[in-house]
Short mmCIF file of C-alpha atoms in Angstrom, two decimals:
data_model
loop_
_atom_site.label_atom_id
_atom_site.label_comp_id
_atom_site.label_asym_id
_atom_site.label_seq_id
_atom_site.Cartn_x
_atom_site.Cartn_y
_atom_site.Cartn_z
CA MET A 1 2.48 12.74 -17.83
CA THR A 2 -1.25 12.56 -18.08
CA SER A 3 -2.72 12.04 -14.64
CA LEU A 4 -4.79 9.13 -13.78
CA THR A 5 -7.79 11.21 -13.16
CA CYS A 6 -7.75 12.43 -16.87
CA ARG A 7 -7.14 8.87 -18.03
CA ILE A 8 -9.89 7.25 -16.15
CA ARG A 9 -13.28 8.28 -17.15
CA ARG A 10 -16.33 7.89 -15.04
CA THR A 11 -18.08 4.54 -15.76
CA ALA A 12 -21.95 4.23 -15.48
CA ALA A 13 -23.47 3.45 -12.24
CA VAL A 14 -24.68 0.21 -13.77
CA ALA A 15 -22.66 -2.80 -13.97
CA VAL A 16 -20.17 -2.97 -16.83
CA ALA A 17 -19.35 -6.22 -18.48
CA LEU A 18 -15.95 -7.57 -18.27
CA ALA A 19 -14.21 -10.67 -19.58
CA ALA A 20 -15.16 -14.07 -18.16
CA GLY A 21 -18.39 -12.69 -17.02
CA SER A 22 -17.11 -10.61 -14.27
CA ALA A 23 -18.61 -7.25 -13.55
CA LEU A 24 -17.61 -3.77 -12.43
CA ALA A 25 -20.31 -2.74 -10.19
CA LEU A 26 -21.31 0.40 -8.15
CA THR A 27 -21.16 -1.20 -4.82
CA GLY A 28 -20.73 1.60 -2.20
CA THR A 29 -21.94 5.04 -1.24
CA ALA A 30 -21.05 7.52 1.25
CA SER A 31 -22.37 7.51 4.80
CA ALA A 32 -21.32 9.03 8.19
CA GLN A 33 -20.50 6.73 10.89
CA PRO A 34 -22.94 6.90 13.96
CA GLY A 35 -21.84 9.51 16.43
CA GLN A 36 -19.02 10.97 14.07
CA THR A 37 -18.92 14.51 12.40
CA THR A 38 -19.30 14.60 8.89
CA GLY A 39 -18.33 17.38 6.27
CA LYS A 40 -20.27 18.29 3.28
CA ALA A 41 -21.33 15.31 1.07
CA SER A 42 -18.60 14.75 -1.39
CA GLY A 43 -20.23 12.25 -3.73
CA SER A 44 -17.48 9.67 -3.60
CA THR A 45 -18.28 6.35 -5.32
CA VAL A 46 -16.87 2.62 -5.11
CA GLU A 47 -16.57 0.52 -8.10
CA SER A 48 -15.70 -3.23 -7.53
CA ALA A 49 -14.70 -6.34 -9.45
CA PRO A 50 -13.40 -9.68 -8.46
CA LEU A 51 -9.91 -10.58 -9.26
CA VAL A 52 -8.35 -13.66 -7.69
CA LYS A 53 -8.09 -15.43 -4.35
CA GLY A 54 -5.66 -14.33 -1.66
CA LEU A 55 -5.20 -10.49 -2.48
CA TYR A 56 -2.76 -8.60 -0.19
CA GLN A 57 -1.76 -5.15 -1.57
CA SER A 58 -1.81 -3.12 -4.82
CA ALA A 59 0.40 -0.24 -6.24
CA TYR A 60 -0.21 1.90 -9.19
CA SER A 61 2.35 2.70 -11.91
CA GLU A 62 1.80 6.10 -13.52
CA ARG A 63 4.31 5.30 -16.00
CA ASN A 64 2.56 2.21 -17.53
CA ASN A 65 -1.07 3.21 -16.14
CA VAL A 66 -1.03 -0.25 -14.64
CA LEU A 67 -2.27 -1.36 -11.03
CA TRP A 68 -0.11 -4.03 -9.73
CA ALA A 69 -1.63 -6.38 -7.38
CA THR A 70 -0.21 -9.22 -5.31
CA SER A 71 -1.98 -12.53 -4.25
CA ALA A 72 -1.06 -15.52 -2.08
CA VAL A 73 -3.22 -18.30 -0.95
CA GLY A 74 -2.78 -20.60 2.30
CA ARG A 75 0.06 -21.19 4.54
CA PRO A 76 3.47 -22.87 3.86
CA PRO A 77 3.99 -24.40 1.60
CA VAL A 78 2.39 -21.58 -0.60
CA THR A 79 2.01 -23.08 -3.83
CA THR A 80 -0.52 -20.46 -5.20
CA SER A 81 0.76 -16.88 -5.48
CA SER A 82 0.69 -14.34 -8.40
CA LEU A 83 1.74 -10.75 -9.36
CA LEU A 84 -1.21 -9.47 -11.18
CA LYS A 85 -1.13 -6.60 -13.97
CA VAL A 86 -4.52 -4.86 -13.75
CA ASP A 87 -6.21 -2.43 -15.81
CA PRO A 88 -7.11 0.55 -13.46
CA ARG A 89 -9.96 1.50 -15.62
CA THR A 90 -11.83 -1.84 -15.88
CA LEU A 91 -10.18 -3.56 -13.03
CA LYS A 92 -9.49 -6.32 -15.47
CA VAL A 93 -6.55 -8.71 -15.15
CA LYS A 94 -4.30 -8.04 -18.10
CA ALA A 95 -1.55 -10.59 -17.24
CA THR A 96 -0.49 -12.97 -14.41
CA TYR A 97 3.00 -13.84 -13.35
CA THR A 98 3.95 -16.64 -11.11
CA PRO A 99 6.67 -16.34 -8.82
CA PRO A 100 9.78 -18.66 -9.10
CA VAL A 101 9.53 -22.02 -7.57
CA THR A 102 11.79 -22.58 -4.27
CA ASN A 103 10.89 -26.06 -3.51
CA ALA A 104 10.52 -28.36 -6.39
CA GLU A 105 9.28 -31.39 -4.06
CA THR A 106 6.43 -29.42 -2.53
CA GLY A 107 5.84 -26.94 -5.34
CA ALA A 108 6.35 -23.89 -3.01
CA VAL A 109 6.75 -20.71 -4.80
CA GLU A 110 8.41 -17.33 -3.59
CA ALA A 111 5.00 -15.91 -2.60
CA VAL A 112 4.42 -12.24 -2.98
CA TYR A 113 2.49 -10.00 -0.47
CA GLY A 114 3.60 -6.42 -0.22
CA VAL A 115 4.11 -4.45 -3.52
CA ALA A 116 5.56 -1.19 -4.76
CA VAL A 117 6.50 0.26 -8.27
CA ASP A 118 9.67 1.90 -9.37
CA ASP A 119 8.67 3.87 -12.35
CA GLU A 120 12.12 5.33 -12.79
CA HIS A 121 13.64 1.79 -13.28
CA ASN A 122 10.41 0.29 -14.82
CA THR A 123 10.28 -2.38 -12.03
CA VAL A 124 7.97 -3.79 -9.40
CA TRP A 125 9.33 -4.72 -5.86
CA THR A 126 7.44 -7.33 -3.77
CA THR A 127 7.91 -8.57 -0.33
CA ASN A 128 8.21 -12.32 -0.07
CA THR A 129 7.19 -12.73 3.54
CA ARG A 130 7.49 -16.42 3.84
CA ASP A 131 10.80 -16.59 2.20
CA ASN A 132 12.48 -13.57 4.29
CA SER A 133 13.25 -11.75 1.16
CA VAL A 134 12.14 -9.01 -1.37
CA ALA A 135 11.97 -9.60 -5.08
CA VAL A 136 12.32 -7.52 -8.23
CA TYR A 137 10.27 -7.84 -11.48
CA ASP A 138 10.25 -6.14 -14.80
CA GLN A 139 7.23 -4.08 -15.34
CA ARG A 140 7.26 -4.47 -19.09
CA THR A 141 7.75 -8.23 -19.29
CA GLY A 142 6.86 -9.35 -15.56
CA LYS A 143 10.22 -11.35 -15.79
CA HIS A 144 11.53 -11.99 -12.29
CA LEU A 145 14.74 -10.19 -11.82
CA ALA A 146 16.32 -10.80 -8.50
CA SER A 147 15.43 -12.23 -5.13
CA LEU A 148 17.15 -10.20 -2.21
CA PRO A 149 17.44 -12.10 1.07
CA GLY A 150 17.92 -11.04 4.63
CA VAL A 151 14.57 -9.33 5.36
CA ASN A 152 13.06 -11.31 8.21
CA HIS A 153 9.27 -11.78 7.75
CA ALA A 154 9.29 -9.00 5.22
CA ARG A 155 6.03 -7.06 5.19
CA GLU A 156 6.20 -3.96 3.14
CA VAL A 157 8.15 -2.19 0.61
CA VAL A 158 8.25 1.47 -0.51
CA VAL A 159 10.33 3.03 -3.35
CA ASP A 160 12.20 6.40 -3.20
CA ALA A 161 12.64 7.02 -6.91
CA LYS A 162 14.59 10.17 -6.35
CA HIS A 163 17.17 8.79 -4.34
CA ASN A 164 17.27 5.24 -6.11
CA THR A 165 16.20 3.59 -2.92
CA ALA A 166 13.75 0.79 -2.04
CA TRP A 167 13.03 0.31 1.73
CA ALA A 168 11.52 -2.89 3.20
CA SER A 169 10.45 -3.56 6.78
CA SER A 170 11.86 -6.47 8.37
CA PHE A 171 9.00 -7.49 10.79
CA GLY A 172 10.59 -10.42 12.34
CA ASP A 173 13.88 -8.80 13.69
CA GLY A 174 13.02 -5.08 14.10
CA THR A 175 14.79 -3.92 11.15
CA VAL A 176 14.30 -1.37 8.14
CA VAL A 177 16.40 -2.40 5.18
CA ALA A 178 17.23 -0.28 2.23
CA PHE A 179 18.25 -1.48 -1.32
CA ASP A 180 19.82 0.45 -4.17
CA THR A 181 17.26 0.26 -7.18
CA ARG A 182 20.05 0.53 -9.80
CA THR A 183 22.20 -2.18 -8.46
CA LEU A 184 19.86 -4.05 -6.32
CA LYS A 185 22.28 -4.29 -3.77
CA GLU A 186 21.71 -3.60 -0.05
CA LYS A 187 22.99 -0.24 1.18
CA LYS A 188 21.89 0.27 4.61
CA ARG A 189 20.25 -1.61 7.55
CA VAL A 190 18.70 -0.01 10.71
CA THR A 191 17.58 -2.24 13.69
CA VAL A 192 15.49 -0.83 16.59
CA GLU A 193 15.67 -3.46 19.38
CA GLY A 194 12.23 -4.70 20.25
CA SER A 195 10.33 -3.09 17.28
CA SER A 196 7.96 -4.65 14.77
CA PRO A 197 8.12 -2.50 11.76
CA THR A 198 5.22 -2.87 9.52
CA GLY A 199 3.97 -0.11 7.18
CA LEU A 200 6.40 2.33 5.36
CA ALA A 201 6.33 5.72 3.97
CA VAL A 202 9.18 7.86 2.46
CA ASN A 203 9.63 11.43 2.02
CA ALA A 204 10.23 11.96 -1.62
CA ARG A 205 12.18 15.42 -1.23
CA THR A 206 14.38 14.48 1.60
CA GLY A 207 14.73 10.87 1.46
CA ALA A 208 13.54 10.26 5.00
CA ALA A 209 12.07 6.83 5.56
CA TYR A 210 9.22 6.20 8.10
CA ALA A 211 8.16 2.87 9.63
CA ALA A 212 5.16 1.95 11.69
CA ASP A 213 6.33 0.15 14.64
CA LEU A 214 3.34 -2.10 15.67
CA ASN A 215 4.99 -3.28 18.78
CA GLY A 216 6.19 -0.08 20.24
CA ASP A 217 3.39 2.28 19.34
CA ARG A 218 5.75 4.61 17.63
CA ILE A 219 7.11 5.73 14.32
CA ILE A 220 10.81 4.94 13.46
CA GLU A 221 12.15 7.76 11.41
CA ILE A 222 15.49 7.27 9.38
CA THR A 223 16.93 10.18 7.72
CA ARG A 224 19.70 10.03 5.05
CA LYS A 225 22.42 11.76 7.40
CA SER A 226 21.53 10.49 10.82
CA GLU A 227 23.49 7.77 12.29
CA SER A 228 20.46 6.64 14.40
CA PRO A 229 16.94 6.45 14.16
CA ARG A 230 14.36 8.92 16.01
CA LEU A 231 11.43 7.44 17.71
CA ILE A 232 8.24 9.26 17.62
CA PRO A 233 5.12 8.20 19.65
CA THR A 234 1.95 7.51 17.86
CA GLY A 235 -1.38 5.64 18.56
CA ASP A 236 -2.16 2.13 19.89
CA GLY A 237 -0.98 -0.52 17.35
CA PRO A 238 0.37 1.45 14.40
CA ILE A 239 0.44 -0.95 11.38
CA SER A 240 0.37 1.45 8.27
CA ILE A 241 1.68 4.95 7.67
CA ALA A 242 1.40 7.75 5.00
CA LEU A 243 2.76 11.28 4.80
CA SER A 244 1.01 14.51 3.88
CA LYS A 245 2.14 16.26 0.74
CA ASP A 246 4.62 18.51 2.46
CA GLY A 247 6.10 15.72 4.49
CA ARG A 248 5.61 17.39 7.90
CA THR A 249 2.80 15.19 9.13
CA ALA A 250 2.56 11.38 9.33
CA TYR A 251 -0.72 9.45 9.54
CA THR A 252 -0.86 6.18 11.11
CA ALA A 253 -3.60 3.38 10.85
CA ASP A 254 -3.71 2.23 14.28
CA GLN A 255 -4.96 -1.38 14.42
CA ALA A 256 -5.48 -1.88 18.19
CA ALA A 257 -7.20 1.52 18.52
CA GLY A 258 -9.48 1.16 15.41
CA GLY A 259 -8.53 4.72 14.16
CA LEU A 260 -6.16 7.24 12.72
CA SER A 261 -3.47 9.23 14.48
CA VAL A 262 -2.26 12.74 13.10
CA VAL A 263 1.35 13.20 13.85
CA ASP A 264 3.33 16.47 13.90
CA LEU A 265 6.77 15.20 12.96
CA LYS A 266 8.77 18.31 13.87
CA LYS A 267 7.28 18.31 17.36
CA GLY A 268 7.04 14.58 17.69
CA THR A 269 3.67 14.50 18.92
CA VAL A 270 0.09 13.21 18.10
CA THR A 271 -2.04 16.15 17.43
CA LYS A 272 -5.25 14.20 16.65
CA SER A 273 -6.78 10.92 17.14
CA VAL A 274 -9.96 9.82 14.93
CA PRO A 275 -11.78 6.89 15.36
CA THR A 276 -12.48 5.10 12.01
CA GLY A 277 -13.50 1.46 12.70
CA ALA A 278 -12.14 -1.65 14.32
CA GLY A 279 -9.12 -3.21 12.96
CA ALA A 280 -8.04 -0.17 11.04
CA LEU A 281 -5.22 -1.79 8.72
CA SER A 282 -3.99 0.60 5.89
CA VAL A 283 -3.64 4.18 5.39
CA ALA A 284 -3.17 6.57 2.34
CA ALA A 285 -3.15 10.29 1.83
CA ASP A 286 -4.89 12.08 -0.89
CA ARG A 287 -2.67 14.83 -2.14
CA ARG A 288 -5.21 16.50 -4.30
CA SER A 289 -7.79 16.98 -1.31
CA GLY A 290 -5.40 16.75 1.92
CA ASN A 291 -7.85 14.09 3.17
CA VAL A 292 -6.57 10.63 4.45
CA LEU A 293 -8.25 7.25 3.91
CA VAL A 294 -8.19 4.40 6.31
CA ALA A 295 -9.28 1.06 5.40
CA ASN A 296 -11.09 -0.68 8.35
CA ARG A 297 -11.08 -4.51 8.31
CA THR A 298 -13.62 -5.45 10.89
CA PRO A 299 -16.69 -3.32 9.43
CA GLY A 300 -15.60 -3.60 5.78
CA THR A 301 -15.13 0.02 5.22
CA VAL A 302 -13.01 2.87 4.24
CA THR A 303 -13.14 6.10 6.16
CA VAL A 304 -12.16 9.59 4.36
CA VAL A 305 -10.85 11.73 7.23
CA ASP A 306 -10.10 15.57 7.30
CA PRO A 307 -6.86 15.57 9.19
CA ALA A 308 -6.75 19.36 9.71
CA LYS A 309 -10.22 19.21 11.38
CA GLY A 310 -9.80 15.67 13.01
CA THR A 311 -13.23 14.92 11.56
CA VAL A 312 -14.83 11.98 9.44
CA VAL A 313 -15.78 13.32 6.11
CA GLU A 314 -17.44 10.05 5.13
CA THR A 315 -17.53 6.24 5.22
CA LEU A 316 -17.61 4.01 2.37
CA ALA A 317 -18.73 0.50 2.20
CA THR A 318 -16.13 -2.10 0.35
CA GLY A 319 -16.16 -5.76 0.43
CA ALA A 320 -15.38 -7.64 3.58
CA ASN A 321 -12.00 -7.46 5.05
CA PRO A 322 -10.27 -4.64 3.13
CA ASN A 323 -6.52 -5.25 3.27
CA HIS A 324 -4.79 -2.26 1.58
CA VAL A 325 -5.50 1.08 0.41
CA GLN A 326 -3.61 3.50 -1.75
CA VAL A 327 -4.42 6.92 -3.53
CA THR A 328 -3.20 8.30 -6.92
CA ASP A 329 -4.39 11.63 -8.20
CA GLY A 330 -7.95 11.56 -6.33
CA THR A 331 -8.57 8.00 -7.10
CA ALA A 332 -8.12 5.31 -4.47
CA PHE A 333 -7.58 1.50 -5.10
CA VAL A 334 -8.55 -0.98 -2.28
CA VAL A 335 -7.97 -4.81 -2.34
CA ASP A 336 -10.14 -6.98 0.05
CA LYS A 337 -10.10 -10.57 1.22
CA SER A 338 -13.81 -11.01 0.94
CA GLY A 339 -13.93 -13.99 -1.18
CA THR A 340 -17.22 -12.87 -2.40
CA GLY A 341 -16.43 -13.26 -6.20
CA PRO A 342 -18.33 -16.05 -8.20
CA GLU A 343 -15.51 -18.39 -7.85
CA GLY A 344 -14.44 -17.42 -4.35
CA GLN A 345 -12.20 -14.31 -5.61
CA ASP A 346 -11.34 -11.39 -3.60
CA GLN A 347 -12.16 -8.01 -4.89
CA ALA A 348 -10.40 -4.77 -6.19
CA HIS A 349 -12.36 -1.62 -5.59
CA ARG A 350 -11.73 1.69 -7.05
CA ILE A 351 -12.94 4.80 -5.07
CA ARG A 352 -13.53 8.22 -6.88
CA ILE A 353 -12.86 10.41 -4.06
CA GLY A 354 -15.23 13.27 -3.88
CA ARG A 355 -14.22 16.86 -3.41
#
């Protein structure tokens, strides 16, 4: 399959006109944070466009060359929420799907927050945090296929296509839940008393799942054969997690510490701690370069880190309050909660990661 890098050609630095008068503009350039070591200039750029209000997360489908994004506005009863089908090249919304109504009297819908794609079965998985469930949508039609209950304050979802499994974090009761992506039935439930699982990652080769435990400052490791989870220490307030290409190293975005922890999974120890910015909220690994990206909510930046050296390569300005980052073939997508669009929309950003 043709890679995203090959499919997405670099646009000019000037604004490119989009539908409805929105613009894809070059908004960020690389800079080092004061007092931190910087590698050679890599030439990363940030291009941005407004989408809708209430953006939360995004997930890229290689099968369909589509960026899926979730949005939800306000507190319960949430009546405005959507699953967006976005062109990753132009950051233009191609289609908008509204979750099903859960309360006809209030107009509340099954609002979507976390998101992951299953290209093997051509579906999109979402977390419906307010409804304590996850949902499954058809990638081709956007049709809502199922709502799966029993995930208390569902925060994130990740798909293990090789092992036909979707893992969801049940933040409200310290549980990580596995669903069969073929039958859409629950197949495993692991609870760690006193934990608050948030971000998730999966080792595509082994099928091991990893959850960041925000409350316990640790990683919850769940292997396919083990009867009980292994608990691995990490930084202060881990809220998001990613794995290295070989699956031997975990990276956590530590919200309380404002940085990145590099964790040797075999030894179960933190090998490096790298300050990135206050409110570090989301982390993703670039398998092409081996670097790691951290979205820092308070300063409105994404920091590129060399995890082997434990140094900051560059820091990129995004919109205010970046909420989620993911990387595919050297291209990162970030969604923020800036509200800076012409009609108060939040923004999506595409980062061409330099080498």
